[in-house]
Short mmCIF file of C-alpha atoms and ligand atoms in Angstrom, two decimals:
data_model
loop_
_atom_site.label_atom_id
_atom_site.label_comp_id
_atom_site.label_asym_id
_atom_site.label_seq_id
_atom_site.Cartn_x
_atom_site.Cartn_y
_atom_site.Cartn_z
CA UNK A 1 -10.58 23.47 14.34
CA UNK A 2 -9.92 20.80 12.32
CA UNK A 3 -6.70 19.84 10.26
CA UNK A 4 -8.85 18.87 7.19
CA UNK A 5 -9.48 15.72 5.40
CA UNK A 6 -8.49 12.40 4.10
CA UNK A 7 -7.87 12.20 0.46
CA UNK A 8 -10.87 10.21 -0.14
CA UNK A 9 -12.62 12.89 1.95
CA UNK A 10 -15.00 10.39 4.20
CA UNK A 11 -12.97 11.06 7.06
CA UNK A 12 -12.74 14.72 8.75
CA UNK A 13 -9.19 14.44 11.31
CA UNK A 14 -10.54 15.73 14.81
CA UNK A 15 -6.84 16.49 15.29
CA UNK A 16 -6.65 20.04 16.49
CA UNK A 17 -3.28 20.85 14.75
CA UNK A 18 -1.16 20.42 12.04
CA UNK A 19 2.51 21.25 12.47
CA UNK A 20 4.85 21.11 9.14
CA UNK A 21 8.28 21.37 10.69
CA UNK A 22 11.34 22.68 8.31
CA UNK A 23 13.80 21.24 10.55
CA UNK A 24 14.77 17.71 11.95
CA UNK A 25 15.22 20.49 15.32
CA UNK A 26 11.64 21.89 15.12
CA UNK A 27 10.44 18.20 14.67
CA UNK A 28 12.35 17.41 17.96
CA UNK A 29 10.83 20.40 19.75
CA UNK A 30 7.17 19.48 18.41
CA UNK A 31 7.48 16.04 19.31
CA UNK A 32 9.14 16.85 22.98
CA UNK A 33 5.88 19.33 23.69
CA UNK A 34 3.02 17.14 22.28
CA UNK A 35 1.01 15.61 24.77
CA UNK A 36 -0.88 13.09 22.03
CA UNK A 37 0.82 13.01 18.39
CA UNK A 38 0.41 11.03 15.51
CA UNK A 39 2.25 12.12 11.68
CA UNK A 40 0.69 12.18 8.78
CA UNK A 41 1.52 11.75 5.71
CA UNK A 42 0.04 12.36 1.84
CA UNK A 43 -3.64 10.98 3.59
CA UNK A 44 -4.22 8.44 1.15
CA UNK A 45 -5.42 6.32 3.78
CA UNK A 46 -9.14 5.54 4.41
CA UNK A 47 -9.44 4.83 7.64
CA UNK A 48 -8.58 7.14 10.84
CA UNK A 49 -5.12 5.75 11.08
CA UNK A 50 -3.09 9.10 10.92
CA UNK A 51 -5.92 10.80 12.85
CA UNK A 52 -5.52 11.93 16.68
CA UNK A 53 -7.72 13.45 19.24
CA UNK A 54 -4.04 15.62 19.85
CA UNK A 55 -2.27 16.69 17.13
CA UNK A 56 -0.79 15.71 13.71
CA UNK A 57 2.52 16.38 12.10
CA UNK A 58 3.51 16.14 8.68
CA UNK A 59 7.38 15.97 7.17
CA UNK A 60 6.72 16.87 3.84
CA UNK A 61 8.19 19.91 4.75
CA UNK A 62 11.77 18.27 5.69
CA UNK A 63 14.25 19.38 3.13
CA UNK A 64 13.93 17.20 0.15
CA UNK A 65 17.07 14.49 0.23
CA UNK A 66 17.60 11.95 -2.34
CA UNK A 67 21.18 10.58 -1.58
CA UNK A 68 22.12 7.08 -3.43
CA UNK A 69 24.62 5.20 -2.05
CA UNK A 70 26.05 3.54 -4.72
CA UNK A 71 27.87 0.78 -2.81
CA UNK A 72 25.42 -0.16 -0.65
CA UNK A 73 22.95 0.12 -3.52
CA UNK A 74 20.61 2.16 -1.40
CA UNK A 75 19.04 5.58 -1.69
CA UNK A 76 18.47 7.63 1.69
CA UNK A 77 15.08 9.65 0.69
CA UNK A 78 13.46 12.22 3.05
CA UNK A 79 10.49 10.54 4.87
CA UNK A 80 7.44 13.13 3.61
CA UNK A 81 8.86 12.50 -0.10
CA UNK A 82 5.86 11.24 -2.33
CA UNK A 83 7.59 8.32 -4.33
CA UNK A 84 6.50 10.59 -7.43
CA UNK A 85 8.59 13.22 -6.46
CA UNK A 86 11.75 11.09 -5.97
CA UNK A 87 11.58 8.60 -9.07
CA UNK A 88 12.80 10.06 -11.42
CA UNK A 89 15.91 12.05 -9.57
CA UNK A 90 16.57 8.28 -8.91
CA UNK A 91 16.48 7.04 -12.33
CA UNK A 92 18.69 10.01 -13.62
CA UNK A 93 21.38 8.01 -11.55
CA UNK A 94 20.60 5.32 -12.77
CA UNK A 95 18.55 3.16 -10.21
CA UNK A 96 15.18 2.08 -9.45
CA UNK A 97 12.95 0.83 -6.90
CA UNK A 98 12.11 -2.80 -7.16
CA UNK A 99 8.55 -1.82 -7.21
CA UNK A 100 6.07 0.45 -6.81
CA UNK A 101 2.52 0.71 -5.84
CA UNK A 102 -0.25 1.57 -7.94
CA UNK A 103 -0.17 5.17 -7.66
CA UNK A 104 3.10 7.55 -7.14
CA UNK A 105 0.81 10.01 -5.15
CA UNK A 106 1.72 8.26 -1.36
CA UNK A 107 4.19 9.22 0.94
CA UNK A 108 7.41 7.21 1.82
CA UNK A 109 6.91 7.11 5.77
CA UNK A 110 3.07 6.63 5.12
CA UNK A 111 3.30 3.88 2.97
CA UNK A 112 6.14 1.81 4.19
CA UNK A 113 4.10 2.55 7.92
CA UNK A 114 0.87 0.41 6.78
CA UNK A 115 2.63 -2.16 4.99
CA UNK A 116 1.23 -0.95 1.11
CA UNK A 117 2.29 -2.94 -1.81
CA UNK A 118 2.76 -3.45 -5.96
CA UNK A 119 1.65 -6.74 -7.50
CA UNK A 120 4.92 -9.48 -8.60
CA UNK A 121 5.25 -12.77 -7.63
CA UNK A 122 8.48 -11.87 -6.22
CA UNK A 123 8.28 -8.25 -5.68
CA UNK A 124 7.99 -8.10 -1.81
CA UNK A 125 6.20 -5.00 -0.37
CA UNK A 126 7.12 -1.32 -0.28
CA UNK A 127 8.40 -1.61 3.23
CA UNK A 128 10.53 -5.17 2.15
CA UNK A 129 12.66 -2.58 0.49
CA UNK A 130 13.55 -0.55 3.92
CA UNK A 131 17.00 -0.59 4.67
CA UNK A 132 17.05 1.37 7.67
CA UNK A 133 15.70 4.60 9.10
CA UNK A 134 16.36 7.82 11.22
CA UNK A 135 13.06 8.72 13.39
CA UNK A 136 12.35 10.85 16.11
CA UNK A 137 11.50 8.71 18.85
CA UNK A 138 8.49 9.68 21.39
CA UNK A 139 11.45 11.12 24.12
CA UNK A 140 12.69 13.25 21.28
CA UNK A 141 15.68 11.36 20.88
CA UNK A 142 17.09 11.19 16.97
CA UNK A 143 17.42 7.31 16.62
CA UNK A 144 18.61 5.38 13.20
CA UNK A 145 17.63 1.93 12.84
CA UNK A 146 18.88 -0.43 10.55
CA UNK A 147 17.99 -4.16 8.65
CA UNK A 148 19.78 -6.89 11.41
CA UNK A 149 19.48 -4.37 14.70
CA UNK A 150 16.96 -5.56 17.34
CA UNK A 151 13.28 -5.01 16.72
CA UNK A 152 14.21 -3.57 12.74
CA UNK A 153 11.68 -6.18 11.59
CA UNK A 154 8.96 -4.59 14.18
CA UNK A 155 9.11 -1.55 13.15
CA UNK A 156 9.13 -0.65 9.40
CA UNK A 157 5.26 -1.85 9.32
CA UNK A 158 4.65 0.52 12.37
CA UNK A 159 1.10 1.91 11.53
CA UNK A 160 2.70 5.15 13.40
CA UNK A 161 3.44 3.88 16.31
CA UNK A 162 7.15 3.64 17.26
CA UNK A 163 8.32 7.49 15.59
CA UNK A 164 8.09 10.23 13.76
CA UNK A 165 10.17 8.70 10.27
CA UNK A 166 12.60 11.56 8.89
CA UNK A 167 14.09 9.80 6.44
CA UNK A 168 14.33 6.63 5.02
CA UNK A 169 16.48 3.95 3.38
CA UNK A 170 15.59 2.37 0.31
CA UNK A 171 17.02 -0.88 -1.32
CA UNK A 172 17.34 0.18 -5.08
CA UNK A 173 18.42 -2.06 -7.88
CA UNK A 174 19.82 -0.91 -11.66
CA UNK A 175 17.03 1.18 -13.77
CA UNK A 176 15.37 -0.99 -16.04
CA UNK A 177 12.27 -0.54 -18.44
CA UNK A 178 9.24 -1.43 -18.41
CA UNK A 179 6.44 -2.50 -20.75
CA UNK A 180 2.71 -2.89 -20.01
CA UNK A 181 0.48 -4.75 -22.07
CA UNK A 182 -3.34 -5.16 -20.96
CA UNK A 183 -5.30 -8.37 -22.59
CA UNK A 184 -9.13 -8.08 -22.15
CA UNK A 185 -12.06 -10.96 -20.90
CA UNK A 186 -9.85 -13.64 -18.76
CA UNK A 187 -12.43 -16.54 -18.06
CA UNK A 188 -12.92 -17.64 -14.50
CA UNK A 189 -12.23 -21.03 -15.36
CA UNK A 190 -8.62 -19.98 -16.91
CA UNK A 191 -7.93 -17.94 -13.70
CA UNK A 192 -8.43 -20.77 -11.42
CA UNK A 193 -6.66 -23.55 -13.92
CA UNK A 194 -3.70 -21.49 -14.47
CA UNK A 195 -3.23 -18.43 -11.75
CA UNK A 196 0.17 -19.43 -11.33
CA UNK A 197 1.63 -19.01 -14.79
CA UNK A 198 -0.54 -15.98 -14.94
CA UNK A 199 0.58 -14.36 -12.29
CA UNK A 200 3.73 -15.74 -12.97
CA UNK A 201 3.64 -13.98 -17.18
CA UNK A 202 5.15 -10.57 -15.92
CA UNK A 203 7.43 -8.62 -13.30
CA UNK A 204 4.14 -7.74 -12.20
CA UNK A 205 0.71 -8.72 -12.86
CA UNK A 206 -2.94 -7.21 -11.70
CA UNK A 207 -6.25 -8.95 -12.39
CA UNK A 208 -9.14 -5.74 -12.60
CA UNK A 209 -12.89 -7.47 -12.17
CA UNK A 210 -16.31 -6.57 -10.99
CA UNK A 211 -16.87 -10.09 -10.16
CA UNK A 212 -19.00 -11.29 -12.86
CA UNK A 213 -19.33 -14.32 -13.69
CA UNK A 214 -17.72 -13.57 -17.29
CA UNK A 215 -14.22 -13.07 -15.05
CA UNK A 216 -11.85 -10.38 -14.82
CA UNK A 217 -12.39 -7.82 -17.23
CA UNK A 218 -9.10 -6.70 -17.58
CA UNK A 219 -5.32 -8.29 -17.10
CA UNK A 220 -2.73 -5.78 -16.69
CA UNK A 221 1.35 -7.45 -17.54
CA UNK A 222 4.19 -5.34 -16.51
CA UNK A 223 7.21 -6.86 -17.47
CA UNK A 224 11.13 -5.69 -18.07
CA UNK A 225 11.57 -4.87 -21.36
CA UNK A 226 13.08 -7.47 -23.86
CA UNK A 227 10.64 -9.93 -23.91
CA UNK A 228 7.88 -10.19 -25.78
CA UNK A 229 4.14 -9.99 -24.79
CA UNK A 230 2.19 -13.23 -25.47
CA UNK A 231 -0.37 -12.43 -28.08
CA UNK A 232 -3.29 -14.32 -26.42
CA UNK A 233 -3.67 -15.29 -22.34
CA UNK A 234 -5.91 -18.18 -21.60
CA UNK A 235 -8.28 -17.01 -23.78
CA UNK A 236 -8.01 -13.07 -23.10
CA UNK A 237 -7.32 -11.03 -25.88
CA UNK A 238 -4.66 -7.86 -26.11
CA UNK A 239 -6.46 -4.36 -25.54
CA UNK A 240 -6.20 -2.54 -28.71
CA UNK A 241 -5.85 0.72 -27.15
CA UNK A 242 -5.08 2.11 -23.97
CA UNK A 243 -7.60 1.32 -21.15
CA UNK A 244 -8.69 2.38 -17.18
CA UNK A 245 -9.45 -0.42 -15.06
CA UNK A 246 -13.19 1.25 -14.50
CA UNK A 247 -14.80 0.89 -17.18
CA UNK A 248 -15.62 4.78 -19.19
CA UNK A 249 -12.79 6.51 -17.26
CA UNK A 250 -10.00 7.74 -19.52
CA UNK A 251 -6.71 6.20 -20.08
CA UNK A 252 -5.19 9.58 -19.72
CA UNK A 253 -4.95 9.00 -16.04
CA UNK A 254 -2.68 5.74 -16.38
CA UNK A 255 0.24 4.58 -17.39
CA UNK A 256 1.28 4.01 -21.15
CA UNK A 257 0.17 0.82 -21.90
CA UNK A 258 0.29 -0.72 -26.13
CA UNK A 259 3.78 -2.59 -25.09
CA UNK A 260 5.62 0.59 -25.65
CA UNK A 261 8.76 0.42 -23.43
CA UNK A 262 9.46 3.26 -20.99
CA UNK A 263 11.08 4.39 -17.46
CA UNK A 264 10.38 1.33 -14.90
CA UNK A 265 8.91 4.63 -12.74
CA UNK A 266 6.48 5.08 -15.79
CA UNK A 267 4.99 1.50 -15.98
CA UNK A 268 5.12 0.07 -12.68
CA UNK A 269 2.30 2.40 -10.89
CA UNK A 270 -1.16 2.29 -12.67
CA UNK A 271 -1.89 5.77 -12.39
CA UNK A 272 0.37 9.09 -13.17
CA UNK A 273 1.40 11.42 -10.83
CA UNK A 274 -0.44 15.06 -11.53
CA UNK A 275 -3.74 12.69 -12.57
CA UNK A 276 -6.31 11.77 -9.95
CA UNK A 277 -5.85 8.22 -9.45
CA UNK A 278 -8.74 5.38 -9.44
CA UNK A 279 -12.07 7.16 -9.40
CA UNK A 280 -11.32 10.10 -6.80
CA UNK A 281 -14.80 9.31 -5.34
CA UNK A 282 -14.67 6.22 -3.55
CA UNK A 283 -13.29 4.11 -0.39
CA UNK A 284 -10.93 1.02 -0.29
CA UNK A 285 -10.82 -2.25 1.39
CA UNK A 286 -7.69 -4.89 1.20
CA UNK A 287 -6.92 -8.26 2.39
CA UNK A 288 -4.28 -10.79 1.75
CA UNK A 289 -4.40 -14.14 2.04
CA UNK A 290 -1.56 -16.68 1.67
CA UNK A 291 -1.51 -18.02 -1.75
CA UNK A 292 -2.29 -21.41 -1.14
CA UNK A 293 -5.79 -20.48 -0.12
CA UNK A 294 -6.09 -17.84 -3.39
CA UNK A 295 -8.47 -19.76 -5.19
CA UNK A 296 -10.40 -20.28 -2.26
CA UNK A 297 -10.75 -16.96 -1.13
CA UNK A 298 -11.53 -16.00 -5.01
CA UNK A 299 -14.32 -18.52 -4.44
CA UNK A 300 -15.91 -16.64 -1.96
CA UNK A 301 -15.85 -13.31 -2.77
CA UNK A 302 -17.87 -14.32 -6.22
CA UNK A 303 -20.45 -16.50 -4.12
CA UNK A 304 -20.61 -13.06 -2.50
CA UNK A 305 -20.85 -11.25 -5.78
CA UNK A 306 -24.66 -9.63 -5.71
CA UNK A 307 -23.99 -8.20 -2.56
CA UNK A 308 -20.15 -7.01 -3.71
CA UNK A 309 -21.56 -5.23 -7.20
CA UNK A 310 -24.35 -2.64 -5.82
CA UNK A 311 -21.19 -1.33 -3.88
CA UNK A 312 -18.13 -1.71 -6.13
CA UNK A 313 -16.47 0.20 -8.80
CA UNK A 314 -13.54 -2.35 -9.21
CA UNK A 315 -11.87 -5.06 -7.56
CA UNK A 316 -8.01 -5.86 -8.42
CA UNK A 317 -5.80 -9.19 -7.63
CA UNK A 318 -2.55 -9.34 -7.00
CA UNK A 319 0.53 -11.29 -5.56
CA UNK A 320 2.99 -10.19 -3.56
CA UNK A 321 5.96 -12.18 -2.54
CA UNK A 322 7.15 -12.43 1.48
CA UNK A 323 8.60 -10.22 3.97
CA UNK A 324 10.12 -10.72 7.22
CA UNK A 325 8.50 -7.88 9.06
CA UNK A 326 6.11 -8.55 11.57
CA UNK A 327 3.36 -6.39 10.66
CA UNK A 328 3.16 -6.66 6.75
CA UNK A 329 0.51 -8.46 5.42
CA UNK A 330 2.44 -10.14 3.48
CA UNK A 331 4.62 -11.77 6.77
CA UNK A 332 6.40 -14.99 6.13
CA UNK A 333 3.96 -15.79 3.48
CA UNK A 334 3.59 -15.66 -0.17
CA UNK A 335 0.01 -13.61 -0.70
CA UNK A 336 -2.77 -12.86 -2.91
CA UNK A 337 -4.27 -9.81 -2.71
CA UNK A 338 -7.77 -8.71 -3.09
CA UNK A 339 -8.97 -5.59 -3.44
CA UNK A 340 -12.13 -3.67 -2.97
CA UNK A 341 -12.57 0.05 -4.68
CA UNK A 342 -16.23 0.72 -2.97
CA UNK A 343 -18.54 3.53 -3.98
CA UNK A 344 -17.96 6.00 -1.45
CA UNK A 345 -21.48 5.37 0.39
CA UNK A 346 -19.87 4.99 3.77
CA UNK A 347 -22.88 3.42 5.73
CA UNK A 348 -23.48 0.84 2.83
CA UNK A 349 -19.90 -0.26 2.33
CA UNK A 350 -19.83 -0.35 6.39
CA UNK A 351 -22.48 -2.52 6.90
CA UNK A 352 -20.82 -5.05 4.14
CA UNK A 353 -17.94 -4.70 5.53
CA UNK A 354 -18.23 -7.59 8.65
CA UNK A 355 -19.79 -9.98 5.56
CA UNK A 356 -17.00 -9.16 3.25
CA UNK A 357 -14.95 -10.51 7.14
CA UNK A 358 -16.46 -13.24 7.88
CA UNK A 359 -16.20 -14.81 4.21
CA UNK A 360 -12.54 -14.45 4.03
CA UNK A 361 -11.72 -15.44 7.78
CA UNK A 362 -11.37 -18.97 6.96
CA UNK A 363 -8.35 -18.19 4.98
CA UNK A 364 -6.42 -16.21 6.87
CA UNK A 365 -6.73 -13.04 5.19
CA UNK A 366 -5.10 -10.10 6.47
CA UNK A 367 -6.50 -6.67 6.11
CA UNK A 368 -4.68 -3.61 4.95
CA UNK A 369 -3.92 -1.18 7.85
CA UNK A 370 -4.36 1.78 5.54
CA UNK A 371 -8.04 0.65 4.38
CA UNK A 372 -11.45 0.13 5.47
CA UNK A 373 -12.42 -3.03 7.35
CA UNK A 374 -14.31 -4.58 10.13
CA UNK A 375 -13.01 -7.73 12.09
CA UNK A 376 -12.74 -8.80 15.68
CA UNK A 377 -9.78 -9.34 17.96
CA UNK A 378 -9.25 -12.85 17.66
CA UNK A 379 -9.23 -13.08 13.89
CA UNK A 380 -6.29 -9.77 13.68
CA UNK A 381 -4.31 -11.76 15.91
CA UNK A 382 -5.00 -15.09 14.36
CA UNK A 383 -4.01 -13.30 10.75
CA UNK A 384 -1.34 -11.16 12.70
CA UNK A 385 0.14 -13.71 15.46
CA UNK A 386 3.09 -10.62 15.76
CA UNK A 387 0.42 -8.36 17.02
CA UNK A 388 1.22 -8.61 20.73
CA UNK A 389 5.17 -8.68 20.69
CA UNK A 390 4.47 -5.30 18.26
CA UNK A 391 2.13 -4.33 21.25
CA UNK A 392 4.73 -4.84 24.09
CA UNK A 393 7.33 -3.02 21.54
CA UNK A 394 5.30 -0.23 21.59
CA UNK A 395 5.07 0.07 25.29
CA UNK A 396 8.62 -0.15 25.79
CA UNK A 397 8.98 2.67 23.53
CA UNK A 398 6.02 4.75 23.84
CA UNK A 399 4.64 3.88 27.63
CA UNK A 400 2.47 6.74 27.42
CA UNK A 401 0.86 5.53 24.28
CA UNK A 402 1.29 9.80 23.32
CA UNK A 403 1.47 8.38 19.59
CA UNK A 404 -1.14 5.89 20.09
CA UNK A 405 -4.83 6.79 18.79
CA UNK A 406 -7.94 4.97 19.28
CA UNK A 407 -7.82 2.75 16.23
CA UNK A 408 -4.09 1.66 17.02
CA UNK A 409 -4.84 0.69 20.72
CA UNK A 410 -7.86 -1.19 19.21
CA UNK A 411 -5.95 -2.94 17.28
CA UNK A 412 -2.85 -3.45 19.43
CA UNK A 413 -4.89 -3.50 23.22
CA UNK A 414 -8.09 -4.92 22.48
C1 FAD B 1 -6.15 5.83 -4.86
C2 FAD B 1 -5.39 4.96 -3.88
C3 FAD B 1 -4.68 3.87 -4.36
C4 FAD B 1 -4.00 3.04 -3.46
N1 FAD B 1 -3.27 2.00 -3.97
C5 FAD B 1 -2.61 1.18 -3.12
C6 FAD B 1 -1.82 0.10 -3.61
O1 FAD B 1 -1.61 -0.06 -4.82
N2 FAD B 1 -1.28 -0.75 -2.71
C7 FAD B 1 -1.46 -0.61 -1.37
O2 FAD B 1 -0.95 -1.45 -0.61
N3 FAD B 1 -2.12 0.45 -0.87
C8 FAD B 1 -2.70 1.34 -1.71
N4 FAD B 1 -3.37 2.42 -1.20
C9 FAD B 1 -3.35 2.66 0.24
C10 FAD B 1 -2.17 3.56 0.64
O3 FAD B 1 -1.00 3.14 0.01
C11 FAD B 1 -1.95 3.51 2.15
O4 FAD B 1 -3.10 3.91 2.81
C12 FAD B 1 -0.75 4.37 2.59
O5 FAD B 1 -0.51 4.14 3.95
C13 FAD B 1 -1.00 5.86 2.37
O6 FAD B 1 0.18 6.57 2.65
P1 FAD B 1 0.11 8.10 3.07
O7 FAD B 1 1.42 8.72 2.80
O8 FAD B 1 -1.08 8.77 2.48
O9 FAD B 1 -0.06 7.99 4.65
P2 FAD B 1 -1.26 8.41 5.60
O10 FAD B 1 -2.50 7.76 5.11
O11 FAD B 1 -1.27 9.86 5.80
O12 FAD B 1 -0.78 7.68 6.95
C14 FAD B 1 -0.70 6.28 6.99
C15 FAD B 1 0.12 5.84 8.21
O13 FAD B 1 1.47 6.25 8.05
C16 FAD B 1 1.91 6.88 9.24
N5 FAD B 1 2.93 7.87 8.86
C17 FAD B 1 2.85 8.82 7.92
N6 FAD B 1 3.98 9.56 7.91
C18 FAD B 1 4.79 9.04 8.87
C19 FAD B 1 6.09 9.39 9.37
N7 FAD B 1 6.80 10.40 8.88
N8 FAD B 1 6.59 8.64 10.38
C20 FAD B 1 5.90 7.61 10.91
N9 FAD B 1 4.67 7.27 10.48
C21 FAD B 1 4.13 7.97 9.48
C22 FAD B 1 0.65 7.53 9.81
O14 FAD B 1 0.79 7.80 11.18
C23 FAD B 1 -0.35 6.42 9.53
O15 FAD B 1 -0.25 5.47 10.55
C24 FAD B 1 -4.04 3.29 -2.06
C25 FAD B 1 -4.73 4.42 -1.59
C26 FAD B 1 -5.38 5.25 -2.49
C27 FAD B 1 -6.11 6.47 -1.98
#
């Protein structure tokens, strides 16, 4: 028995179970009975984070709850809610998220629980924006948590590891539109002479390139609506029609681009909800490093280039501003974000993947949780110094380690 795969479908869960509880109750009884138990949420993740050798449960099927509190400007969401499904009930209200990532497809608890992120210079990450949270906790007990209690800052980046999330707290800030303009050919040289006021141009900017030595292919501006698009970017040009950052795929699948204004829900993401997002057939890699060694790190990954391109459908860069919680990759730091969309030839990509390490050690870089990666003790806790007060965290609440699996106690007990 199995409880099926991944989304990107390289990973099979050995997890013998899948229980969908309709109840916070039935969630409590599942969790009180489990020996080993990890959740699981929209499985957008590549690696076997979510996976268990016990089994997994999923809150998708939690009654749907999207509550805005208008003074607190906050909206209380049900955990298993894809942000898709709850974007647009928000803007009807008349809110919005401060950002989103690049697709709508992921899962609240799954996403804020590895730490995923948009692109902005001052957009923090998905999980910046928790407020607080209600979880079931491994003894079964219904706990909230909020931003300013003890250990809040631990555990929004859990990676699964401190409860099962039922619902969660969201910042939100007034709805506001959004237009997305895409300008073609950015030079290397104009990348690393002015990344700054690029990625300073829009709300939110992301760099699309297969590392050739031309530069990135594509530069993708999302900014509030008002101001005006620059006609020309360091030399790139404006797309004249709606593009996909790999190259052939249709522009269907994203976002409205052309500088036509729309819902902030609408422009932020690259890809639409109801479309397959990015290629569909591939694997993902992430790290972030802290800006000031961006141009660095850029350097290496194109002196890495001809072994990068046999594997790669399309890189993307990104900033992301910083966060206080001790897991995110983006922790006390300002970051730069590259990102790998491999082929999905899982021996290749793995046997890259210490290469792809090693190159980007020297600066710090942080991988994603919810992606692929290979890197040794020492350099996770030199990227992640928070890694062993997390771990002693986690035994205080979990001393069983009955929501641990063996990726988490390889990171967090190597
Ligand atoms: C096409 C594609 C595009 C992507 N784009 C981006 C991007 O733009 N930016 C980025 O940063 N990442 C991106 N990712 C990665 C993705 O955002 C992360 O892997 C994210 O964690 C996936 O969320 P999920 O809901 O699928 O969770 P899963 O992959 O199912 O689980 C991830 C983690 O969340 C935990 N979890 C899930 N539900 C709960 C719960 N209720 N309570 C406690 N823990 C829970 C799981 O135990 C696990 O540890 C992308 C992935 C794909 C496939």
């Amino acid at each position: 028995m199995t409880t099926g795969t991944n989304w990107a479908g390289n990973l099979t869960y050995g997890a013998s179970e899948l229980h969908e509880p309709r109840s916070i109750d039935e969630l409590i009884e599942i969790v009180r009975a489990a020996p080993r138990l990890r959740a699981l949420g929209s499985r957008h993740s590549f690696n076997t984070i979510a996976d268990t050798d016990g089994a997994q449960v999923s809150v998708a099927a939690l009654p749907a709850v999207v509550e805005v509190d208008q003074d607190a400007r906050a909206v209380t969401v049900s955990a298993g809610l894809r942000y898709g499904e709850l974007v647009e009930r928000l803007d009807q209200q008349g809110w919005a998220l401060p950002n989103l990532a690049s697709l709508p497809h992921i899962s609240v608890a799954g996403a804020v629980a590895t730490g995923t992120h948009g692109s902005g210079d001052r957009n923090g990450s998905l999980a910046s924006a928790v407020a607080a949270m209600q979880m079931v906790r491994v003894d079964g007990e219904l706990v909230d948590v909020r931003r300013g209690d003890d250990d809040f800052d631990a555990m929004v980046v859990s990676l699964g590891r401190v409860g099962v999330l039922t619902s969660v707290t969201l910042d939100v800030v007034p709805t506001f539109e959004v237009r997305q303009d895409v300008f073609e050919h950015l030079p290397w040289s104009a990348l690393e002479e002015n990344l700054d006021t690029i990625t300073a141009s829009a709300y939110s900017v992301s760099m699309f390139t297969d590392w050739s030595a031309s530069g990135p292919h594509q530069v993708w501006l999302k900014s509030q609506a008002g101001g005006a698009a620059p006609t020309e970017l360091f030399g790139a040009t404006p797309a004249e029609h709606g593009v996909h950052p790999l190259p052939g795929v249709s522009a269907e699948f994203t976002t409205q681009q052309l500088g036509r204004s729309g819902p902030w829900w609408d422009r932020l993401p690259h890809f639409r909800l109801g479309y397959t997002p990015s290629d569909g057939e591939e694997l993902q890699t992430e790290y972030l490093v802290p800006r000031t060694h961006a141009l660095e790190a850029i350097a290496a990954v194109r002196a890495l280039a001809p072994l990068v391109q046999p594997l790669l459908l399309v890189s993307e860069i990104r900033t992301i501003a910083a966060d206080t919680l001790w897991l995110s990759p983006s922790h006390s730091t300002d970051c730069v974000a590259l990102h790998f969309t491999w082929r999905l030839d899982v021996p290749a990509v793995t046997a890259f993947l210490p290469t792809l390490d090693d190159a980007l050690a020297p600066f710090a870089a942080r991988p994603h949780w919810g992606k692929l990666f290979e890197t040794t003790p020492e350099r996770l806790l030199a990227a992640y110094p928070r890694l062993p007060d997390f771990a002693d965290l986690v035994a205080r609440v979990d001393p069983d380690g009955r929501f641990a699996n063996d990726l988490t106690d390889a990171w967090l007990r190597p």
